[in-house]
Amino acid sequence: MLSEKAKQLFAKLKLPYPAVALQYLPIKPKDIAQSDKKLAFCQYVKEVQETGKTFFISKENDVCYGKMALGMIPKPPVTASGQAGFDFGVYKTPAACRKLYQHLPVLVSGAVNYVVFAPLSQCDFNPDLLVLFADIPAADIVMRATSYISGDFWESKSTPVLSCSWMYAYPLLSGKVNHLTTGLYHGLKRRKIYEAGLRMISIPFNKIDEVVTALEQMDWTTIAFREDDQSKTELQRRMAHWQDMAIEMGCACDLR
């Protein structure tokens, strides 16, 4: 279950939209209401952020292809042919779009039949994903937290359409944090769900504890960007140590 410490640390980020926790289930959850709306999968994330309510959906609620990314339905032959991507003008030919469907990250068919959406601040379950929408200052902190302990590289994997697969399926399949930019993806942009320029960050279950620990331990503003005299003096001491190391190692250090 998501700890109170985790909730407090994510709240401290002051994100432009509240963080959302998702749980993928094979059977219908108890004591949680099903949404009575029919929206695209990405719109349900915004619904949580706007209402502050916890709810679940099934494939019947989703009017787009988030349900395909989660393996709730097979890849529809017409769109998998590449025709839709071609007709939207996103790809020059159906073949170019068809390539996407050959490699699209999709969860095992039938393993996920329900998705619980909850504000992270109210999450009382073990989330499969945490989804954050961050401006650049907050994204800088979160992304550093994803590599502060593990040294993991930052990767951003996506395609012009079906960003839902890269946000809500790929992180679980790869075990990696993924991050995308609003304003670049067809469905999100066409529905005008978020303003352009935010970082969408998807943190899979296996990285959550690490990120929380990093947020607690690391400096949110690194020393080179602090303006107080004590930090500037300490930075100069550390940089002078590099030169001492270089002399002892018989090399040069030109980093300034």
CSV table of C-alpha atoms in Angstrom, one decimal:
chain,number,residue,atom,x,y,z
A,1,MET,CA,0.0,0.0,0.0
A,2,LEU,CA,1.2,3.5,-0.8
A,3,SER,CA,2.7,5.0,2.4
A,4,GLU,CA,1.8,8.3,4.0
A,5,LYS,CA,5.4,9.4,3.5
A,6,ALA,CA,5.0,8.8,-0.3
A,7,LYS,CA,1.8,10.8,-0.4
A,8,GLN,CA,3.4,13.7,1.5
A,9,LEU,CA,6.5,13.7,-0.7
A,10,PHE,CA,4.5,13.8,-3.9
A,11,ALA,CA,2.2,16.5,-2.5
A,12,LYS,CA,5.3,18.6,-1.8
A,13,LEU,CA,6.1,18.7,-5.5
A,14,LYS,CA,3.0,21.0,-6.0
A,15,LEU,CA,2.2,19.5,-9.4
A,16,PRO,CA,-0.1,21.4,-11.7
A,17,TYR,CA,-2.5,18.4,-11.7
A,18,PRO,CA,-2.8,15.9,-8.8
A,19,ALA,CA,-0.9,12.6,-9.2
A,20,VAL,CA,-3.0,9.6,-10.0
A,21,ALA,CA,-2.7,6.0,-8.9
A,22,LEU,CA,-3.8,3.1,-11.2
A,23,GLN,CA,-4.5,-0.5,-10.3
A,24,TYR,CA,-5.1,-3.2,-12.9
A,25,LEU,CA,-7.4,-6.0,-11.8
A,26,PRO,CA,-8.6,-9.3,-13.4
A,27,ILE,CA,-11.9,-9.3,-11.5
A,28,LYS,CA,-14.3,-6.5,-10.5
A,29,PRO,CA,-13.3,-4.6,-7.4
A,30,LYS,CA,-15.5,-4.4,-4.4
A,31,ASP,CA,-16.6,-1.3,-2.5
A,32,ILE,CA,-15.6,1.0,-5.4
A,33,ALA,CA,-18.1,2.6,-7.8
A,34,GLN,CA,-17.9,2.0,-11.5
A,35,SER,CA,-17.8,5.2,-13.7
A,36,ASP,CA,-21.1,5.9,-15.4
A,37,LYS,CA,-19.3,7.7,-18.2
A,38,LYS,CA,-17.9,6.7,-21.6
A,39,LEU,CA,-14.6,8.4,-22.2
A,40,ALA,CA,-11.2,7.8,-23.7
A,41,PHE,CA,-8.8,6.2,-21.2
A,42,CYS,CA,-6.7,9.3,-20.9
A,43,GLN,CA,-9.8,11.3,-20.1
A,44,TYR,CA,-10.4,9.2,-17.0
A,45,VAL,CA,-7.0,10.3,-15.6
A,46,LYS,CA,-8.2,13.9,-16.0
A,47,GLU,CA,-11.6,12.9,-14.4
A,48,VAL,CA,-9.8,11.8,-11.3
A,49,GLN,CA,-7.8,15.0,-11.2
A,50,GLU,CA,-10.8,17.2,-11.5
A,51,THR,CA,-13.2,15.3,-9.2
A,52,GLY,CA,-10.9,13.9,-6.6
A,53,LYS,CA,-13.0,10.7,-6.7
A,54,THR,CA,-11.9,7.0,-6.9
A,55,PHE,CA,-13.7,4.8,-9.4
A,56,PHE,CA,-13.1,1.9,-11.8
A,57,ILE,CA,-13.8,1.3,-15.5
A,58,SER,CA,-14.2,-1.7,-17.7
A,59,LYS,CA,-13.7,-2.0,-21.4
A,60,GLU,CA,-17.3,-0.9,-21.9
A,61,ASN,CA,-16.4,2.5,-20.4
A,62,ASP,CA,-13.5,3.2,-22.7
A,63,VAL,CA,-14.4,4.7,-26.1
A,64,CYS,CA,-10.8,4.7,-27.4
A,65,TYR,CA,-7.9,2.2,-27.4
A,66,GLY,CA,-6.6,2.3,-23.9
A,67,LYS,CA,-8.5,-0.9,-23.5
A,68,MET,CA,-6.5,-2.4,-26.3
A,69,ALA,CA,-3.2,-1.4,-24.7
A,70,LEU,CA,-4.3,-3.2,-21.5
A,71,GLY,CA,-5.2,-6.3,-23.5
A,72,MET,CA,-9.0,-6.0,-22.9
A,73,ILE,CA,-9.7,-6.2,-26.6
A,74,PRO,CA,-7.6,-7.4,-29.6
A,75,LYS,CA,-6.0,-5.0,-32.0
A,76,PRO,CA,-8.9,-4.0,-34.3
A,77,PRO,CA,-8.0,-5.1,-37.9
A,78,VAL,CA,-9.1,-1.8,-39.6
A,79,THR,CA,-6.9,0.5,-37.4
A,80,ALA,CA,-4.2,-2.1,-37.3
A,81,SER,CA,-4.1,-2.0,-41.1
A,82,GLY,CA,-2.7,1.6,-40.7
A,83,GLN,CA,-5.7,3.2,-42.4
A,84,ALA,CA,-6.7,5.5,-39.5
A,85,GLY,CA,-3.1,6.8,-39.0
A,86,PHE,CA,-2.9,7.5,-42.7
A,87,ASP,CA,-6.3,9.2,-42.9
A,88,PHE,CA,-5.5,11.4,-39.9
A,89,GLY,CA,-2.4,12.5,-41.8
A,90,VAL,CA,-0.1,11.3,-39.1
A,91,TYR,CA,1.7,8.8,-41.4
A,92,LYS,CA,2.5,9.1,-45.1
A,93,THR,CA,1.2,5.6,-45.9
A,94,PRO,CA,-0.9,2.9,-44.1
A,95,ALA,CA,2.2,0.8,-44.1
A,96,ALA,CA,4.1,3.3,-42.0
A,97,CYS,CA,1.3,3.3,-39.4
A,98,ARG,CA,0.9,-0.5,-39.6
A,99,LYS,CA,4.5,-0.9,-38.4
A,100,LEU,CA,3.4,0.6,-35.1
A,101,TYR,CA,0.9,-2.1,-34.5
A,102,GLN,CA,3.5,-4.8,-35.0
A,103,HIS,CA,5.5,-3.5,-32.0
A,104,LEU,CA,2.9,-1.8,-29.8
A,105,PRO,CA,3.3,-2.7,-26.1
A,106,VAL,CA,0.2,-4.5,-25.1
A,107,LEU,CA,-0.6,-6.4,-21.9
A,108,VAL,CA,-1.5,-10.1,-21.9
A,109,SER,CA,-5.0,-10.5,-23.4
A,110,GLY,CA,-7.7,-11.0,-20.7
A,111,ALA,CA,-5.4,-10.5,-17.7
A,112,VAL,CA,-6.7,-7.0,-17.0
A,113,ASN,CA,-10.5,-6.5,-17.1
A,114,TYR,CA,-10.9,-3.5,-14.7
A,115,VAL,CA,-8.8,-0.4,-13.9
A,116,VAL,CA,-9.1,1.5,-10.7
A,117,PHE,CA,-8.3,5.2,-10.8
A,118,ALA,CA,-7.6,7.1,-7.6
A,119,PRO,CA,-6.0,10.4,-6.5
A,120,LEU,CA,-2.6,9.5,-5.2
A,121,SER,CA,-3.4,11.3,-2.0
A,122,GLN,CA,-6.3,8.9,-1.3
A,123,CYS,CA,-4.7,5.7,-2.6
A,124,ASP,CA,-5.4,2.8,-0.3
A,125,PHE,CA,-4.1,0.0,-2.5
A,126,ASN,CA,-0.8,-1.2,-4.1
A,127,PRO,CA,-0.7,0.8,-7.4
A,128,ASP,CA,0.5,-0.7,-10.6
A,129,LEU,CA,1.3,2.7,-11.9
A,130,LEU,CA,1.7,6.2,-10.6
A,131,VAL,CA,1.0,8.9,-13.2
A,132,LEU,CA,2.2,12.4,-12.9
A,133,PHE,CA,1.8,15.5,-15.0
A,134,ALA,CA,4.6,17.9,-14.1
A,135,ASP,CA,6.0,21.3,-15.2
A,136,ILE,CA,9.7,21.3,-15.9
A,137,PRO,CA,10.9,22.2,-12.3
A,138,ALA,CA,8.9,19.3,-10.8
A,139,ALA,CA,9.8,17.0,-13.6
A,140,ASP,CA,13.4,17.7,-13.0
A,141,ILE,CA,13.0,16.5,-9.4
A,142,VAL,CA,11.0,13.4,-10.2
A,143,MET,CA,13.2,12.3,-13.1
A,144,ARG,CA,16.3,12.7,-11.0
A,145,ALA,CA,14.6,10.6,-8.3
A,146,THR,CA,14.2,7.8,-10.8
A,147,SER,CA,17.9,7.5,-11.3
A,148,TYR,CA,19.4,8.9,-8.0
A,149,ILE,CA,19.7,5.4,-6.4
A,150,SER,CA,19.8,3.0,-9.3
A,151,GLY,CA,21.6,5.0,-11.9
A,152,ASP,CA,18.9,4.0,-14.5
A,153,PHE,CA,19.0,5.9,-17.8
A,154,TRP,CA,16.2,8.2,-18.7
A,155,GLU,CA,14.3,7.0,-21.7
A,156,SER,CA,11.3,8.3,-23.5
A,157,LYS,CA,9.5,5.9,-25.8
A,158,SER,CA,6.4,6.7,-27.7
A,159,THR,CA,4.7,7.1,-31.1
A,160,PRO,CA,2.5,9.9,-32.5
A,161,VAL,CA,-0.6,7.9,-31.9
A,162,LEU,CA,-1.6,5.5,-29.1
A,163,SER,CA,0.4,7.3,-26.5
A,164,CYS,CA,-1.8,5.3,-24.0
A,165,SER,CA,0.2,2.2,-24.8
A,166,TRP,CA,3.4,3.9,-23.9
A,167,MET,CA,2.0,5.5,-20.7
A,168,TYR,CA,-0.1,2.7,-19.3
A,169,ALA,CA,1.3,-0.6,-20.7
A,170,TYR,CA,5.0,-0.1,-21.6
A,171,PRO,CA,6.2,0.8,-18.1
A,172,LEU,CA,4.7,-2.4,-16.7
A,173,LEU,CA,6.2,-4.5,-19.5
A,174,SER,CA,9.6,-2.9,-19.4
A,175,GLY,CA,9.9,-2.1,-15.7
A,176,LYS,CA,11.1,1.3,-16.7
A,177,VAL,CA,9.8,4.8,-16.0
A,178,ASN,CA,8.5,6.5,-19.1
A,179,HIS,CA,8.0,10.2,-19.8
A,180,LEU,CA,6.2,11.9,-22.6
A,181,THR,CA,5.4,15.6,-23.4
A,182,THR,CA,1.8,16.8,-23.8
A,183,GLY,CA,1.0,18.5,-27.1
A,184,LEU,CA,2.9,15.9,-29.2
A,185,TYR,CA,0.3,13.0,-29.2
A,186,HIS,CA,-2.7,12.9,-31.5
A,187,GLY,CA,-5.5,11.7,-29.2
A,188,LEU,CA,-4.5,13.8,-26.2
A,189,LYS,CA,-4.1,16.9,-28.4
A,190,ARG,CA,-7.3,16.3,-30.4
A,191,ARG,CA,-9.3,16.0,-27.2
A,192,LYS,CA,-7.6,19.1,-25.6
A,193,ILE,CA,-7.1,17.3,-22.3
A,194,TYR,CA,-3.9,19.0,-21.2
A,195,GLU,CA,-2.0,22.1,-22.3
A,196,ALA,CA,1.1,21.5,-24.2
A,197,GLY,CA,4.5,21.3,-22.6
A,198,LEU,CA,3.9,19.2,-19.5
A,199,ARG,CA,5.9,16.1,-18.8
A,200,MET,CA,3.7,13.0,-18.4
A,201,ILE,CA,5.6,10.6,-16.1
A,202,SER,CA,4.5,7.0,-15.6
A,203,ILE,CA,6.2,5.1,-12.7
A,204,PRO,CA,5.6,1.3,-12.6
A,205,PHE,CA,5.1,-0.5,-9.3
A,206,ASN,CA,8.7,-1.8,-9.2
A,207,LYS,CA,10.2,1.7,-9.2
A,208,ILE,CA,7.8,3.4,-6.7
A,209,ASP,CA,9.6,2.6,-3.5
A,210,GLU,CA,12.9,3.6,-5.0
A,211,VAL,CA,11.6,6.9,-6.2
A,212,VAL,CA,10.0,7.7,-2.9
A,213,THR,CA,13.2,6.9,-1.1
A,214,ALA,CA,15.2,9.1,-3.5
A,215,LEU,CA,12.7,12.0,-3.0
A,216,GLU,CA,13.3,11.7,0.7
A,217,GLN,CA,17.1,11.5,0.6
A,218,MET,CA,18.3,13.7,-2.3
A,219,ASP,CA,18.6,17.4,-2.5
A,220,TRP,CA,15.7,18.7,-4.6
A,221,THR,CA,17.8,21.7,-5.7
A,222,THR,CA,21.3,20.4,-6.4
A,223,ILE,CA,24.3,22.4,-5.1
A,224,ALA,CA,25.3,24.0,-8.4
A,225,PHE,CA,21.9,25.7,-8.6
A,226,ARG,CA,21.8,27.1,-5.0
A,227,GLU,CA,22.6,30.7,-4.5
A,228,ASP,CA,23.6,30.9,-0.8
A,229,ASP,CA,27.2,31.5,0.2
A,230,GLN,CA,27.6,28.3,2.1
A,231,SER,CA,26.6,26.2,-0.9
A,232,LYS,CA,28.9,28.1,-3.2
A,233,THR,CA,31.8,27.7,-0.9
A,234,GLU,CA,31.1,24.0,-0.5
A,235,LEU,CA,30.9,23.5,-4.3
A,236,GLN,CA,34.2,25.2,-4.8
A,237,ARG,CA,35.8,22.9,-2.2
A,238,ARG,CA,34.4,19.8,-4.0
A,239,MET,CA,35.6,21.1,-7.4
A,240,ALA,CA,39.1,21.8,-5.9
A,241,HIS,CA,39.1,18.2,-4.8
A,242,TRP,CA,38.7,17.1,-8.4
A,243,GLN,CA,42.0,18.8,-9.2
A,244,ASP,CA,43.7,17.1,-6.4
A,245,MET,CA,42.4,13.7,-7.6
A,246,ALA,CA,43.5,14.5,-11.1
A,247,ILE,CA,47.1,15.2,-10.0
A,248,GLU,CA,47.2,11.9,-8.0
A,249,MET,CA,45.7,10.0,-11.0
A,250,GLY,CA,48.1,11.6,-13.5
A,251,CYS,CA,45.4,13.2,-15.6
A,252,ALA,CA,43.6,16.4,-16.1
A,253,CYS,CA,40.2,17.6,-15.0
A,254,ASP,CA,38.8,20.4,-17.1
A,255,LEU,CA,35.3,20.3,-15.7
A,256,ARG,CA,34.3,23.7,-14.3
